[in-house]
Amino acid sequence: MSESDADFQAGSAGPVGVVKRAKRVAVLSPVAWRTPPRHYGAWETVASNLAEGLVARGWHVTLFATKDSITRARLHAVIDKGYEEDPAADPKVAEYLHIAEAFEHAGEFDLIHSHYDFMALSYSRLVRTPVLTTIHGFSSAKIMPIYEKYRDGYYVSISDADRAPALNYLATVYNGIDLSLYPFRERAGEHLIFLGRIHPDKGVHLAIEVARRSGRRLIIAGIVQDEAYFHERIEPHVNGGTVDYLGPVGVPGKNQLFAQASALLHLNTIPERFGLVLAEANAAGVPVIAMDLGSCREVIEDGKTGFLVRGPEQAVQALGRLAEIDRSACRRRVEQRFSIATMVSAYERVYATIFELEEAKRR
Amino acid sequence: MSESDADFQAGSAGPVGVVKRAKRVAVLSPVAWRTPPRHYGAWETVASNLAEGLVARGWHVTLFATKDSITRARLHAVIDKGYEEDPAADPKVAEYLHIAEAFEHAGEFDLIHSHYDFMALSYSRLVRTPVLTTIHGFSSAKIMPIYEKYRDGYYVSISDADRAPALNYLATVYNGIDLSLYPFRERAGEHLIFLGRIHPDKGVHLAIEVARRSGRRLIIAGIVQDEAYFHERIEPHVNGGTVDYLGPVGVPGKNQLFAQASALLHLNTIPERFGLVLAEANAAGVPVIAMDLGSCREVIEDGKTGFLVRGPEQAVQALGRLAEIDRSACRRRVEQRFSIATMVSAYERVYATIFELEEAKRR
């Protein structure tokens, strides 16, 4: 635990004091997956880490998530399981039921903290409870009209890069990772690794190109999100030797990969909103070679915890400079900036701001 | 206008008196299409007919619909055009924005009458204004959980056949058609016609089978909703002679078809919720041969305004009995049961019931 985090332990005084923590917070997680998710489910992961972190610091937290979710907060659930894991579910019905349930209980909370994209906003003006929305990503330009209407709400961005100009942002709060899950490894492995959704946005094909050009072995792991892309651009290169594909992996699988890795390749082709996997790799001491697009430069410090590149050629060059990276510096940066403790502290400050603004409104 | 409708003219006394009409009603139309729709759009058609009918009788009506909608009610709109007509629109965003807007203004109304499927229900408990939902159809068993949660709301079914057991139905109100659009024709045409969505549910292939077996010409018109079905089961039979396909048609096209028709074939393969087109054909004097599934027996009186059959064979037999049908009896039945005036009167009675129930709650 870092020094600044000590301020935020339950019962302690500090910028967010005991009084503030008596407030009741609803954390609205998505219901695509369980909270926390078994494998994939980045938004549910953040909601889970936050809810557990707040509970540990003495907040009264109600988690709105699927019924099979696991939490030390009070669980309020109307949806059996994640609609992605339940063939009997209709995603639209699940979303409407789930979100409405939270807002129907708004009177029981001092704050609703929504991780539910634009949908929850449409209920926000029907309740008196303030609503904070963490925007985990703008899925398309077509969703902007709903943010424009509700631009006066309270927003948090997950990186400085992933902001829409007109919204009322209170802060950028980086997603925190559970550092205990990713033990630091002093010794580098030999291979290149790719971890993430198999989708053109993630540049898996560029990682393969870098492996071929550099003559290194690449191990790929992740959920296939774009079947055509996988079959046409990835699978033909998978040969059990220079390029391997493992399928989706959980935390143990990730750690096995980190142990084998000289570097993680993340040659995203569109701006990255917030690359959680970059921080995870760094936590394990693995340098990251990332495309300089979107938030990558907020996560990776060029030349210190990896390299920011503009394409496969620069990525190949960067591989020649891996020895310059101090693996323990990678770990330290994650501890300081991308830990759950850091994230929870940052959200506590955002909540405090909201409570002050709301009190000022009432006066 | 029938005698019973005279009671409901603006300014008159009657079961729904002047006082009741001072109430302010919001009619929430879908935003898939303009209200009224240019061609296809059954729910928007009903919402439009109802809104205009209520205005004509002196109600204070606000229509929530697309900005390009046409109405004598006050139009409240935040969506430019129907998302089915606007490539720039995201249907989900349009729906959330549109529905939320109506509920954010709930305080301005004594009743919100929703034609917006299950989605609007999820906002209903966040406002004090009572919400009446006309259920235009249960699109899938997967949407039932949301109706179960809100089963204590106020509901209207569009046929006795299309009801879910547990819901709090106040009435069945048949959709009304604008009789002036479909002039009565004393003389029968020669051909068979099919009018409706090109989808296996509508049994277009069965209509083709009846045409082939009976040696009569079949003219098909309607929007293609299932491309594969159209290409595999319909198109191969279209030859410009015995089977014709016209594409979607508006009201003038429908009337041209009715003029050519000896009968309308409607051999639906799943229960019909409410066959508006059956009533339209009858209005023009055209007998209907319909599958005895769902609400067809509520719309068609067997042996009087058409024939209810169990398959293509019985349909072929029924063609031999068309002379038994009195075409003016078809028209009369529609005037009595399926006119807009009848529908509006029925909704006025439902509204009156709700206002009484709400008043009783407050006492």
XYZ file of C-alpha atoms in Angstrom:
726
model
C 0.000 0.000 0.000
C 1.373 3.401 -0.882
C 1.513 6.223 1.618
C -1.229 8.244 0.024
C -3.570 5.267 0.172
C -3.181 4.985 3.927
C -5.310 8.115 4.195
C -8.263 6.250 2.839
C -8.463 3.264 5.137
C -11.712 2.761 6.978
C -12.025 4.859 10.078
C -9.130 7.131 9.240
C -9.397 10.849 8.767
C -8.206 12.352 5.496
C -9.489 14.107 2.401
C -12.453 11.737 2.345
C -13.377 11.378 5.943
C -15.585 9.166 8.059
C -18.643 11.290 7.438
C -18.387 10.944 3.691
C -18.086 7.184 3.943
C -21.422 7.020 5.739
C -22.923 7.835 2.367
C -24.610 4.986 0.524
C -23.289 4.247 -2.941
C -24.882 2.060 -5.613
C -22.389 0.620 -8.084
C -24.226 -0.303 -11.276
C -22.268 -3.004 -13.085
C -23.166 -4.337 -16.535
C -24.967 -7.684 -16.815
C -23.213 -8.993 -19.898
C -21.103 -11.139 -17.562
C -20.928 -12.019 -13.915
C -19.261 -9.441 -11.618
C -16.373 -10.144 -11.428
C -16.287 -11.919 -14.780
C -14.893 -15.436 -15.138
C -12.737 -14.442 -18.107
C -13.499 -11.549 -20.390
C -15.551 -8.566 -19.129
C -13.500 -5.440 -18.590
C -16.302 -3.208 -17.305
C -17.510 -5.813 -14.836
C -13.906 -6.197 -13.630
C -13.599 -2.492 -12.900
C -17.000 -2.373 -11.174
C -15.986 -5.341 -9.031
C -12.589 -3.953 -8.069
C -14.162 -0.641 -7.183
C -17.030 -2.112 -5.161
C -14.711 -4.376 -3.164
C -12.239 -1.541 -2.649
C -14.932 0.802 -1.368
C -16.303 -1.839 1.005
C -12.789 -2.403 2.372
C -12.599 1.302 3.163
C -15.896 1.342 4.999
C -18.326 2.633 2.415
C -21.904 1.326 2.329
C -21.956 -0.185 -1.116
C -24.757 -1.918 -2.991
C -23.643 -3.694 -6.121
C -26.226 -4.021 -8.895
C -25.049 -6.992 -10.951
C -26.099 -10.516 -11.950
C -27.411 -12.871 -9.259
C -24.350 -15.120 -9.528
C -22.002 -12.218 -8.810
C -19.534 -12.437 -5.944
C -19.082 -9.447 -3.688
C -18.629 -8.256 -0.125
C -20.988 -5.378 -0.933
C -24.740 -5.849 -0.628
C -25.767 -7.534 -3.877
C -28.994 -6.351 -5.512
C -29.810 -8.514 -8.520
C -32.755 -9.298 -10.767
C -30.912 -10.978 -13.656
C -29.858 -14.603 -13.091
C -26.626 -14.607 -15.074
C -24.776 -12.574 -17.635
C -26.705 -12.494 -20.903
C -23.534 -13.481 -22.724
C -23.485 -16.655 -20.621
C -27.226 -17.369 -20.771
C -28.785 -18.520 -24.057
C -32.271 -18.004 -22.563
C -31.678 -14.295 -22.001
C -32.558 -11.362 -24.225
C -29.809 -8.752 -23.738
C -32.194 -5.845 -24.259
C -34.684 -7.164 -21.718
C -31.909 -7.921 -19.229
C -30.504 -4.413 -19.576
C -33.834 -2.642 -19.177
C -34.805 -4.760 -16.153
C -31.422 -4.383 -14.502
C -31.005 -0.649 -14.991
C -34.603 0.179 -14.074
C -34.240 -1.816 -10.852
C -31.320 0.334 -9.743
C -33.152 3.568 -10.473
C -36.349 2.363 -8.812
C -34.259 2.071 -5.644
C -32.492 5.390 -6.158
C -34.017 6.792 -2.977
C -31.926 4.382 -0.934
C -28.649 5.864 -2.190
C -26.679 9.084 -2.000
C -24.979 8.305 -5.293
C -25.470 5.950 -8.205
C -22.182 5.177 -9.891
C -23.033 3.776 -13.302
C -20.727 1.640 -15.401
C -23.604 1.072 -17.783
C -22.813 3.067 -20.864
C -25.367 5.546 -22.177
C -28.445 3.537 -21.228
C -28.483 4.417 -17.538
C -28.306 8.134 -18.349
C -31.807 8.037 -19.758
C -33.137 7.299 -16.264
C -30.959 9.825 -14.478
C -33.335 12.793 -14.605
C -36.213 10.787 -13.173
C -34.532 10.426 -9.783
C -33.097 12.906 -7.261
C -30.011 10.837 -6.508
C -26.952 12.122 -8.365
C -25.597 9.793 -11.033
C -21.905 9.440 -11.858
C -21.086 7.722 -15.129
C -17.712 6.209 -15.875
C -17.549 6.133 -19.643
C -15.688 2.955 -20.465
C -15.794 3.728 -24.150
C -17.750 5.415 -26.910
C -18.818 2.409 -28.951
C -19.847 4.538 -31.942
C -20.426 8.133 -33.002
C -24.115 7.273 -33.143
C -24.364 7.173 -29.345
C -23.188 10.775 -28.955
C -26.673 12.372 -29.077
C -27.559 10.735 -25.783
C -24.385 12.032 -24.130
C -25.084 15.465 -25.571
C -28.509 15.545 -23.975
C -27.132 14.470 -20.604
C -23.846 16.379 -20.873
C -24.486 18.172 -17.558
C -24.313 14.897 -15.646
C -21.228 13.802 -13.739
C -18.629 11.961 -15.811
C -15.315 10.221 -15.349
C -13.113 9.321 -18.302
C -10.846 6.282 -18.145
C -8.041 8.118 -19.931
C -7.384 11.667 -21.020
C -7.368 10.374 -24.594
C -10.889 8.970 -24.439
C -12.895 12.127 -23.856
C -15.784 13.760 -25.687
C -15.352 17.538 -25.637
C -18.702 18.767 -24.345
C -19.184 16.534 -21.312
C -18.960 17.557 -17.695
C -15.919 15.509 -16.663
C -14.910 15.587 -13.031
C -11.721 13.566 -13.524
C -9.852 10.895 -15.394
C -9.601 7.776 -13.269
C -7.444 4.996 -14.643
C -8.755 1.490 -14.214
C -6.900 -0.234 -11.425
C -5.680 -3.794 -11.482
C -5.317 -6.225 -8.622
C -1.537 -6.294 -8.269
C -1.605 -9.436 -6.147
C -2.850 -11.334 -9.193
C 0.217 -10.482 -11.258
C 3.412 -11.240 -9.321
C 6.546 -9.459 -10.446
C 9.107 -11.570 -12.328
C 12.666 -10.365 -12.424
C 13.723 -12.555 -15.342
C 12.455 -11.958 -18.834
C 11.113 -14.787 -20.974
C 12.045 -15.377 -24.605
C 8.832 -14.962 -26.533
C 6.526 -12.247 -27.736
C 2.987 -12.339 -26.470
C -0.334 -10.868 -27.530
C -3.201 -10.730 -25.046
C -6.620 -9.348 -25.868
C -9.679 -9.645 -28.046
C -8.966 -11.116 -31.474
C -10.239 -8.164 -33.469
C -8.660 -5.962 -36.154
C -8.784 -3.005 -33.722
C -6.251 -4.818 -31.577
C -3.768 -5.340 -34.430
C -3.180 -9.058 -33.886
C -2.098 -9.308 -37.521
C 0.548 -6.628 -36.904
C 1.872 -8.598 -33.943
C 2.226 -11.606 -36.262
C 4.086 -9.429 -38.762
C 6.515 -8.283 -36.052
C 7.104 -11.898 -34.974
C 7.823 -12.973 -38.556
C 10.147 -10.074 -39.253
C 12.046 -10.471 -35.989
C 12.191 -14.246 -36.123
C 10.728 -14.519 -32.639
C 7.984 -16.776 -31.442
C 4.584 -15.155 -30.743
C 1.995 -16.599 -28.389
C -1.536 -15.201 -28.814
C -4.305 -15.501 -26.240
C -7.756 -13.978 -26.091
C -11.400 -14.293 -27.007
C -12.211 -14.317 -30.740
C -14.492 -11.351 -31.267
C -14.260 -11.145 -35.053
C -14.575 -14.645 -36.532
C -13.848 -13.631 -40.121
C -10.721 -11.743 -39.057
C -9.536 -14.741 -37.046
C -10.089 -17.188 -39.883
C -8.602 -15.015 -42.602
C -5.769 -13.128 -40.942
C -4.734 -15.037 -37.821
C -5.446 -18.756 -38.086
C -3.427 -19.312 -41.310
C -0.284 -18.255 -39.409
C -0.899 -20.439 -36.373
C 1.487 -23.378 -36.705
C 2.246 -24.483 -33.147
C 5.761 -23.191 -33.578
C 6.496 -19.574 -34.453
C 2.893 -18.470 -33.905
C 0.637 -20.094 -31.320
C -2.982 -19.397 -30.379
C -4.168 -20.515 -26.944
C -7.774 -19.309 -26.904
C -9.072 -17.211 -24.016
C -7.053 -17.395 -20.797
C -7.786 -16.455 -17.203
C -5.387 -15.013 -14.678
C -3.253 -18.170 -14.279
C -2.918 -18.413 -18.062
C -1.920 -14.777 -18.237
C 0.788 -15.289 -15.638
C 2.139 -18.281 -17.535
C 2.298 -16.073 -20.598
C 4.012 -13.249 -18.714
C 6.633 -15.768 -17.513
C 7.432 -16.670 -21.111
C 7.395 -13.098 -22.397
C 10.230 -10.842 -23.416
C 7.618 -8.259 -24.416
C 3.899 -7.789 -24.901
C 2.915 -6.526 -28.345
C -0.115 -4.259 -28.503
C -0.243 -2.719 -31.957
C -3.786 -1.404 -31.785
C -5.050 0.133 -35.033
C -7.542 2.538 -33.437
C -7.028 4.739 -30.382
C -6.901 2.593 -27.260
C -9.364 3.798 -24.595
C -7.450 2.314 -21.715
C -5.248 -0.743 -22.185
C -5.738 -2.724 -18.988
C -3.565 -5.528 -20.333
C -0.654 -3.131 -20.788
C -0.723 -2.387 -17.079
C -1.066 -6.079 -16.233
C 1.991 -6.953 -18.300
C 3.974 -4.119 -16.732
C 2.875 -5.318 -13.289
C 4.530 -8.644 -14.012
C 7.616 -6.789 -15.180
C 6.949 -7.365 -18.871
C 7.810 -4.415 -21.126
C 5.120 -3.377 -23.587
C 5.539 -2.355 -27.192
C 2.391 -0.412 -27.969
C 1.078 1.658 -30.822
C 1.172 5.337 -29.983
C -2.572 5.747 -30.360
C -5.107 6.887 -27.792
C -4.283 6.251 -24.165
C -1.225 4.020 -24.728
C 1.086 6.931 -23.922
C -0.735 7.453 -20.646
C -0.164 3.833 -19.613
C 3.313 3.231 -21.049
C 6.224 5.595 -20.449
C 8.227 5.485 -23.642
C 11.714 4.074 -23.075
C 10.982 3.354 -19.374
C 8.202 0.732 -19.228
C 8.121 -0.125 -22.907
C 8.119 1.600 -26.261
C 5.533 3.608 -28.141
C 5.706 2.905 -31.872
C 3.939 3.932 -35.057
C 3.904 0.567 -36.822
C 5.420 -2.904 -37.132
C 8.787 -1.628 -38.382
C 9.375 0.531 -35.306
C 8.123 -2.341 -33.186
C 10.810 -4.628 -34.629
C 13.441 -1.930 -33.886
C 12.126 -1.594 -30.345
C 12.658 -5.298 -29.767
C 16.392 -4.590 -30.129
C 16.199 -2.136 -27.250
C 14.363 -4.274 -24.688
C 17.498 -4.532 -22.547
C 17.149 -0.810 -21.805
C 13.947 -1.442 -19.858
C 14.232 -1.848 -16.089
C 11.596 -4.472 -15.297
C 11.183 -3.296 -11.717
C 10.444 0.230 -12.995
C 7.536 -1.281 -14.927
C 6.152 -2.755 -11.713
C 6.648 0.450 -9.731
C 4.786 2.574 -12.262
C 1.785 0.255 -12.134
C 1.826 0.259 -8.325
C 1.731 4.042 -8.324
C -0.726 4.710 -11.098
C -2.761 1.643 -11.932
C -3.419 -0.141 -8.672
C -6.916 -0.717 -7.344
C -5.986 1.357 -4.298
C -5.090 4.304 -6.533
C -8.323 3.895 -8.476
C -10.486 3.662 -5.360
C -8.806 6.723 -3.848
C -9.410 8.661 -7.030
C -13.072 7.705 -7.047
C -13.391 8.672 -3.382
C -12.197 12.133 -4.333
C -14.717 12.270 -7.200
C -17.526 11.191 -4.867
C -16.499 13.858 -2.353
C -16.650 16.470 -5.098
C -20.131 15.343 -6.103
C -21.421 15.407 -2.524
C -20.081 18.935 -2.151
C -21.649 20.080 -5.416
C -24.963 18.501 -4.483
C -24.907 20.123 -1.077
C -24.188 23.477 -2.681
C -27.200 22.968 -4.964
C -29.454 22.337 -1.983
C -28.278 25.472 -0.190
C -70.548 7.248 -37.569
C -72.432 4.705 -35.506
C -74.934 5.731 -32.876
C -72.734 4.776 -29.951
C -69.923 6.933 -31.295
C -72.097 10.034 -31.243
C -71.787 9.978 -27.464
C -68.111 10.670 -27.725
C -68.018 13.782 -29.859
C -66.266 16.785 -28.401
C -68.395 18.753 -26.046
C -71.056 16.125 -25.654
C -71.992 14.509 -22.391
C -71.786 10.742 -22.142
C -69.805 8.011 -20.452
C -66.635 10.027 -21.015
C -67.691 13.545 -20.369
C -66.255 17.018 -20.858
C -64.440 16.927 -17.560
C -62.527 13.790 -18.453
C -61.463 15.278 -21.765
C -59.794 18.137 -19.938
C -57.204 15.568 -18.919
C -53.874 15.723 -20.687
C -52.812 12.573 -22.478
C -49.376 11.744 -23.873
C -49.449 9.234 -26.721
C -46.031 7.581 -26.992
C -45.569 6.307 -30.534
C -42.580 4.234 -31.677
C -39.785 5.941 -33.608
C -39.030 3.148 -36.048
C -41.012 5.129 -38.617
C -42.692 8.483 -38.951
C -46.139 8.809 -37.315
C -48.183 8.131 -39.374
C -45.830 5.917 -41.379
C -45.368 6.392 -45.114
C -45.854 2.689 -45.813
C -45.209 -0.038 -43.288
C -45.422 0.710 -39.548
C -48.476 -0.802 -37.872
C -47.854 0.528 -34.368
C -47.219 4.055 -35.592
C -50.446 3.847 -37.618
C -52.479 2.958 -34.557
C -50.822 5.664 -32.461
C -51.551 8.205 -35.186
C -55.190 7.201 -35.636
C -55.714 7.301 -31.912
C -53.999 10.662 -31.392
C -55.944 12.307 -34.213
C -59.183 10.724 -33.034
C -58.676 11.976 -29.489
C -57.852 15.490 -30.691
C -61.020 15.517 -32.788
C -62.993 14.719 -29.646
C -61.473 17.535 -27.654
C -58.750 15.796 -25.674
C -55.465 17.589 -24.928
C -53.071 15.242 -26.656
C -49.293 15.399 -26.927
C -47.845 12.979 -29.440
C -44.312 11.759 -28.766
C -43.008 10.670 -32.169
C -40.335 11.541 -34.732
C -39.810 15.192 -35.678
C -41.145 14.619 -39.194
C -44.430 13.252 -37.859
C -47.712 14.816 -38.921
C -50.385 15.436 -36.320
C -53.033 17.832 -35.043
C -51.907 16.981 -31.516
C -49.013 18.853 -29.929
C -45.890 17.134 -31.269
C -43.032 16.544 -28.838
C -40.042 15.118 -30.655
C -36.320 14.633 -30.119
C -35.592 12.118 -32.891
C -35.300 13.528 -36.405
C -36.744 10.626 -38.355
C -37.615 6.986 -37.934
C -34.483 4.954 -37.346
C -35.599 2.554 -40.057
C -35.495 5.496 -42.470
C -32.286 7.070 -41.167
C -28.944 5.333 -41.791
C -27.259 7.732 -39.344
C -29.412 6.585 -36.440
C -28.721 3.940 -33.829
C -32.085 2.336 -32.990
C -31.102 1.713 -29.366
C -30.004 5.320 -28.843
C -33.132 6.637 -30.557
C -35.370 4.503 -28.368
C -33.691 5.444 -25.097
C -33.704 9.165 -25.969
C -37.291 9.133 -27.160
C -38.790 7.157 -24.298
C -36.828 9.006 -21.609
C -38.011 12.331 -23.029
C -41.644 11.359 -22.571
C -41.101 10.227 -18.999
C -39.041 13.306 -18.140
C -42.177 15.300 -19.025
C -44.542 12.944 -17.200
C -45.548 15.691 -14.789
C -47.296 17.522 -17.630
C -49.715 14.658 -18.241
C -52.556 12.865 -16.514
C -51.857 9.721 -18.501
C -49.071 8.325 -20.649
C -50.423 5.928 -23.227
C -47.482 3.894 -24.443
C -47.334 2.031 -27.720
C -43.672 1.331 -27.049
C -43.462 -2.336 -26.205
C -41.766 -3.378 -22.983
C -39.126 -0.648 -22.938
C -41.350 2.150 -21.670
C -42.490 0.004 -18.744
C -39.052 0.192 -17.219
C -39.552 3.944 -16.663
C -43.117 3.666 -15.406
C -42.357 3.368 -11.696
C -40.126 6.422 -11.713
C -43.034 8.776 -12.399
C -46.374 9.421 -10.709
C -48.345 9.656 -13.931
C -50.222 6.442 -14.687
C -48.992 4.545 -17.731
C -51.253 2.568 -20.038
C -49.531 0.125 -22.374
C -51.137 -1.235 -25.496
C -49.284 -4.461 -26.164
C -49.060 -4.674 -29.924
C -47.365 -8.043 -29.727
C -45.101 -10.255 -27.682
C -42.081 -10.456 -29.952
C -40.577 -13.380 -28.048
C -40.958 -15.398 -24.862
C -37.741 -13.779 -23.695
C -39.470 -10.441 -23.116
C -41.949 -11.919 -20.619
C -39.825 -11.264 -17.490
C -40.219 -7.538 -17.967
C -44.004 -7.822 -18.274
C -44.062 -10.072 -15.216
C -42.272 -7.434 -13.170
C -44.667 -4.709 -14.312
C -47.773 -6.921 -14.438
C -49.687 -4.545 -12.134
C -49.547 -1.757 -14.723
C -52.477 -0.927 -16.973
C -52.686 -2.959 -20.162
C -54.788 -3.202 -23.281
C -54.596 -6.213 -25.599
C -55.233 -5.820 -29.308
C -57.152 -9.088 -29.470
C -58.476 -11.599 -26.966
C -56.136 -14.131 -28.553
C -52.983 -12.132 -27.884
C -52.969 -12.026 -24.096
C -50.448 -13.080 -21.478
C -52.259 -14.631 -18.509
C -50.829 -12.704 -15.565
C -51.166 -9.120 -16.776
C -53.615 -6.522 -15.524
C -55.671 -6.055 -18.692
C -58.356 -3.406 -18.647
C -59.762 -4.279 -22.075
C -59.192 -5.596 -25.566
C -59.289 -2.722 -28.021
C -59.144 -3.684 -31.683
C -57.025 -1.502 -33.883
C -59.217 0.786 -35.931
C -58.729 1.598 -39.581
C -59.548 4.775 -41.426
C -62.562 3.635 -43.397
C -62.398 6.620 -45.721
C -59.137 5.237 -47.092
C -60.712 1.998 -48.243
C -63.864 2.689 -50.269
C -66.350 -0.122 -50.575
C -66.504 -1.903 -53.937
C -69.627 -3.802 -54.802
C -68.061 -5.850 -57.596
C -65.514 -8.543 -56.898
C -62.282 -8.765 -58.862
C -60.896 -11.956 -60.351
C -57.604 -12.522 -58.587
C -56.289 -13.674 -55.265
C -54.210 -11.203 -53.321
C -51.711 -11.382 -50.493
C -50.870 -8.238 -48.556
C -48.384 -8.131 -45.726
C -44.808 -8.678 -44.677
C -42.997 -11.297 -46.749
C -42.133 -13.610 -43.871
C -42.807 -17.308 -43.204
C -45.116 -16.307 -40.316
C -47.457 -14.794 -42.879
C -47.668 -17.961 -44.995
C -46.959 -16.336 -48.360
C -45.786 -19.726 -49.620
C -49.150 -21.213 -48.650
C -50.937 -18.487 -50.607
C -48.831 -19.462 -53.627
C -49.794 -23.100 -53.104
C -53.492 -22.164 -53.051
C -53.083 -20.121 -56.240
C -51.360 -23.022 -58.007
C -53.892 -25.591 -56.888
C -56.883 -23.440 -57.777
C -55.443 -22.192 -61.060
C -56.034 -18.576 -60.026
C -53.699 -15.647 -60.344
C -52.101 -14.386 -57.108
C -50.800 -10.858 -56.636
C -48.430 -10.391 -53.701
C -47.557 -7.027 -52.146
C -45.587 -6.157 -49.040
C -42.224 -5.410 -47.553
C -39.657 -8.242 -47.646
C -38.794 -8.916 -44.036
C -37.084 -12.286 -44.485
C -34.721 -12.108 -47.470
C -33.812 -15.801 -47.476
C -37.476 -16.808 -47.391
C -38.251 -14.452 -50.243
C -35.400 -15.712 -52.419
C -35.975 -19.398 -51.715
C -39.734 -19.789 -51.380
C -41.389 -16.836 -53.119
C -39.262 -15.378 -55.911
C -38.923 -18.669 -57.857
C -42.694 -18.674 -58.359
C -42.957 -15.049 -59.455
C -43.457 -15.133 -63.200
C -45.445 -12.029 -64.061
C -48.416 -14.221 -64.872
C -49.920 -16.592 -62.333
C -47.885 -15.149 -59.455
C -46.893 -11.498 -59.278
C -44.895 -9.581 -56.672
C -45.350 -5.799 -56.529
C -43.095 -4.832 -53.608
C -44.424 -2.670 -50.796
C -47.558 -0.669 -51.557
C -49.238 2.295 -49.901
C -52.938 2.966 -49.599
C -53.543 3.659 -53.337
C -51.734 0.434 -54.195
C -53.805 -1.466 -51.680
C -57.022 -0.118 -53.178
C -55.898 -1.121 -56.669
C -55.291 -4.607 -55.296
C -58.655 -4.711 -53.563
C -60.316 -3.756 -56.881
C -58.693 -6.765 -58.544
C -59.385 -9.186 -55.711
C -61.887 -11.977 -55.425
C -60.389 -12.782 -52.031
C -57.492 -11.943 -49.758
C -55.448 -14.947 -48.650
C -53.949 -14.761 -45.179
C -52.658 -18.212 -44.286
C -50.558 -17.193 -41.314
C -48.496 -20.028 -39.804
C -48.375 -18.631 -36.265
C -51.209 -17.053 -34.266
C -52.109 -13.679 -35.716
C -52.068 -10.909 -33.074
C -54.446 -8.661 -34.914
C -54.715 -8.757 -38.692
C -55.214 -5.136 -39.667
C -55.069 -6.060 -43.336
C -57.974 -8.457 -42.904
C -60.126 -5.576 -41.726
C -58.878 -3.348 -44.555
C -59.801 -5.944 -47.166
C -63.220 -6.446 -45.596
C -63.701 -2.665 -45.562
C -63.293 -2.661 -49.327
C -65.776 -5.530 -49.520
C -63.122 -8.172 -50.174
C -63.743 -11.521 -48.445
C -60.824 -12.946 -46.514
C -59.659 -16.537 -46.361
C -57.623 -16.711 -43.176
C -55.927 -19.395 -41.149
C -57.880 -20.099 -37.969
C -54.986 -19.131 -35.730
C -54.850 -16.423 -33.096
C -57.114 -13.431 -33.575
C -58.281 -14.237 -37.128
C -61.590 -15.537 -35.774
C -62.089 -12.252 -33.929
C -61.660 -10.255 -37.124
C -63.328 -12.583 -39.644
C -66.762 -14.070 -39.091
C -66.588 -17.504 -40.673
C -69.000 -17.840 -43.586
C -70.075 -14.169 -43.323
C -67.031 -11.975 -44.059
C -64.715 -14.753 -45.225
C -63.653 -18.226 -44.250
C -61.481 -19.573 -41.465
C -59.411 -22.522 -42.667
C -56.799 -24.921 -41.313
C -54.563 -25.140 -44.350
C -54.201 -24.683 -48.092
C -56.608 -27.484 -48.950
C -59.488 -25.945 -47.029
C -58.518 -22.588 -48.509
C -58.931 -24.000 -52.029
C -62.330 -25.374 -51.025
C -63.307 -22.008 -49.561
C -62.582 -20.343 -52.888
C -65.493 -22.348 -54.285
C -67.828 -20.774 -51.729
C -66.921 -17.107 -52.227
C -70.315 -16.382 -53.794
C -71.888 -17.017 -50.377
C -70.225 -13.920 -48.966
C -72.245 -10.699 -48.941
C -69.636 -8.024 -49.654
C -71.638 -5.275 -47.956
C -71.783 -7.379 -44.780
C -67.962 -7.338 -44.804
C -68.015 -3.554 -44.868
C -70.650 -3.266 -42.174
C -68.748 -5.476 -39.763
C -65.643 -3.348 -40.132
C -67.631 -0.150 -39.622
C -69.032 -1.522 -36.388
C -65.973 -3.172 -34.921
C -62.819 -1.944 -36.572
C -63.338 1.743 -37.274
C -61.130 4.415 -35.756
C -64.214 5.859 -34.070
C -64.869 2.531 -32.368
C -61.234 2.279 -31.278
C -61.116 5.825 -29.935
C -64.354 5.319 -28.016
C -63.004 2.136 -26.497
C -59.813 3.889 -25.403
C -61.834 6.730 -23.937
C -63.592 4.180 -21.746
C -60.244 2.677 -20.732
C -58.888 6.131 -19.860
C -61.995 6.870 -17.793
C -61.469 3.626 -15.890
C -57.844 4.535 -15.175
C -58.732 8.028 -13.974
C -61.320 6.505 -11.633
C -58.876 3.918 -10.312
C -56.227 6.586 -9.783
C -58.650 8.829 -7.979
C -59.659 5.940 -5.756
C -55.974 5.366 -4.922
C -55.560 8.982 -3.886
C -58.622 8.896 -1.628
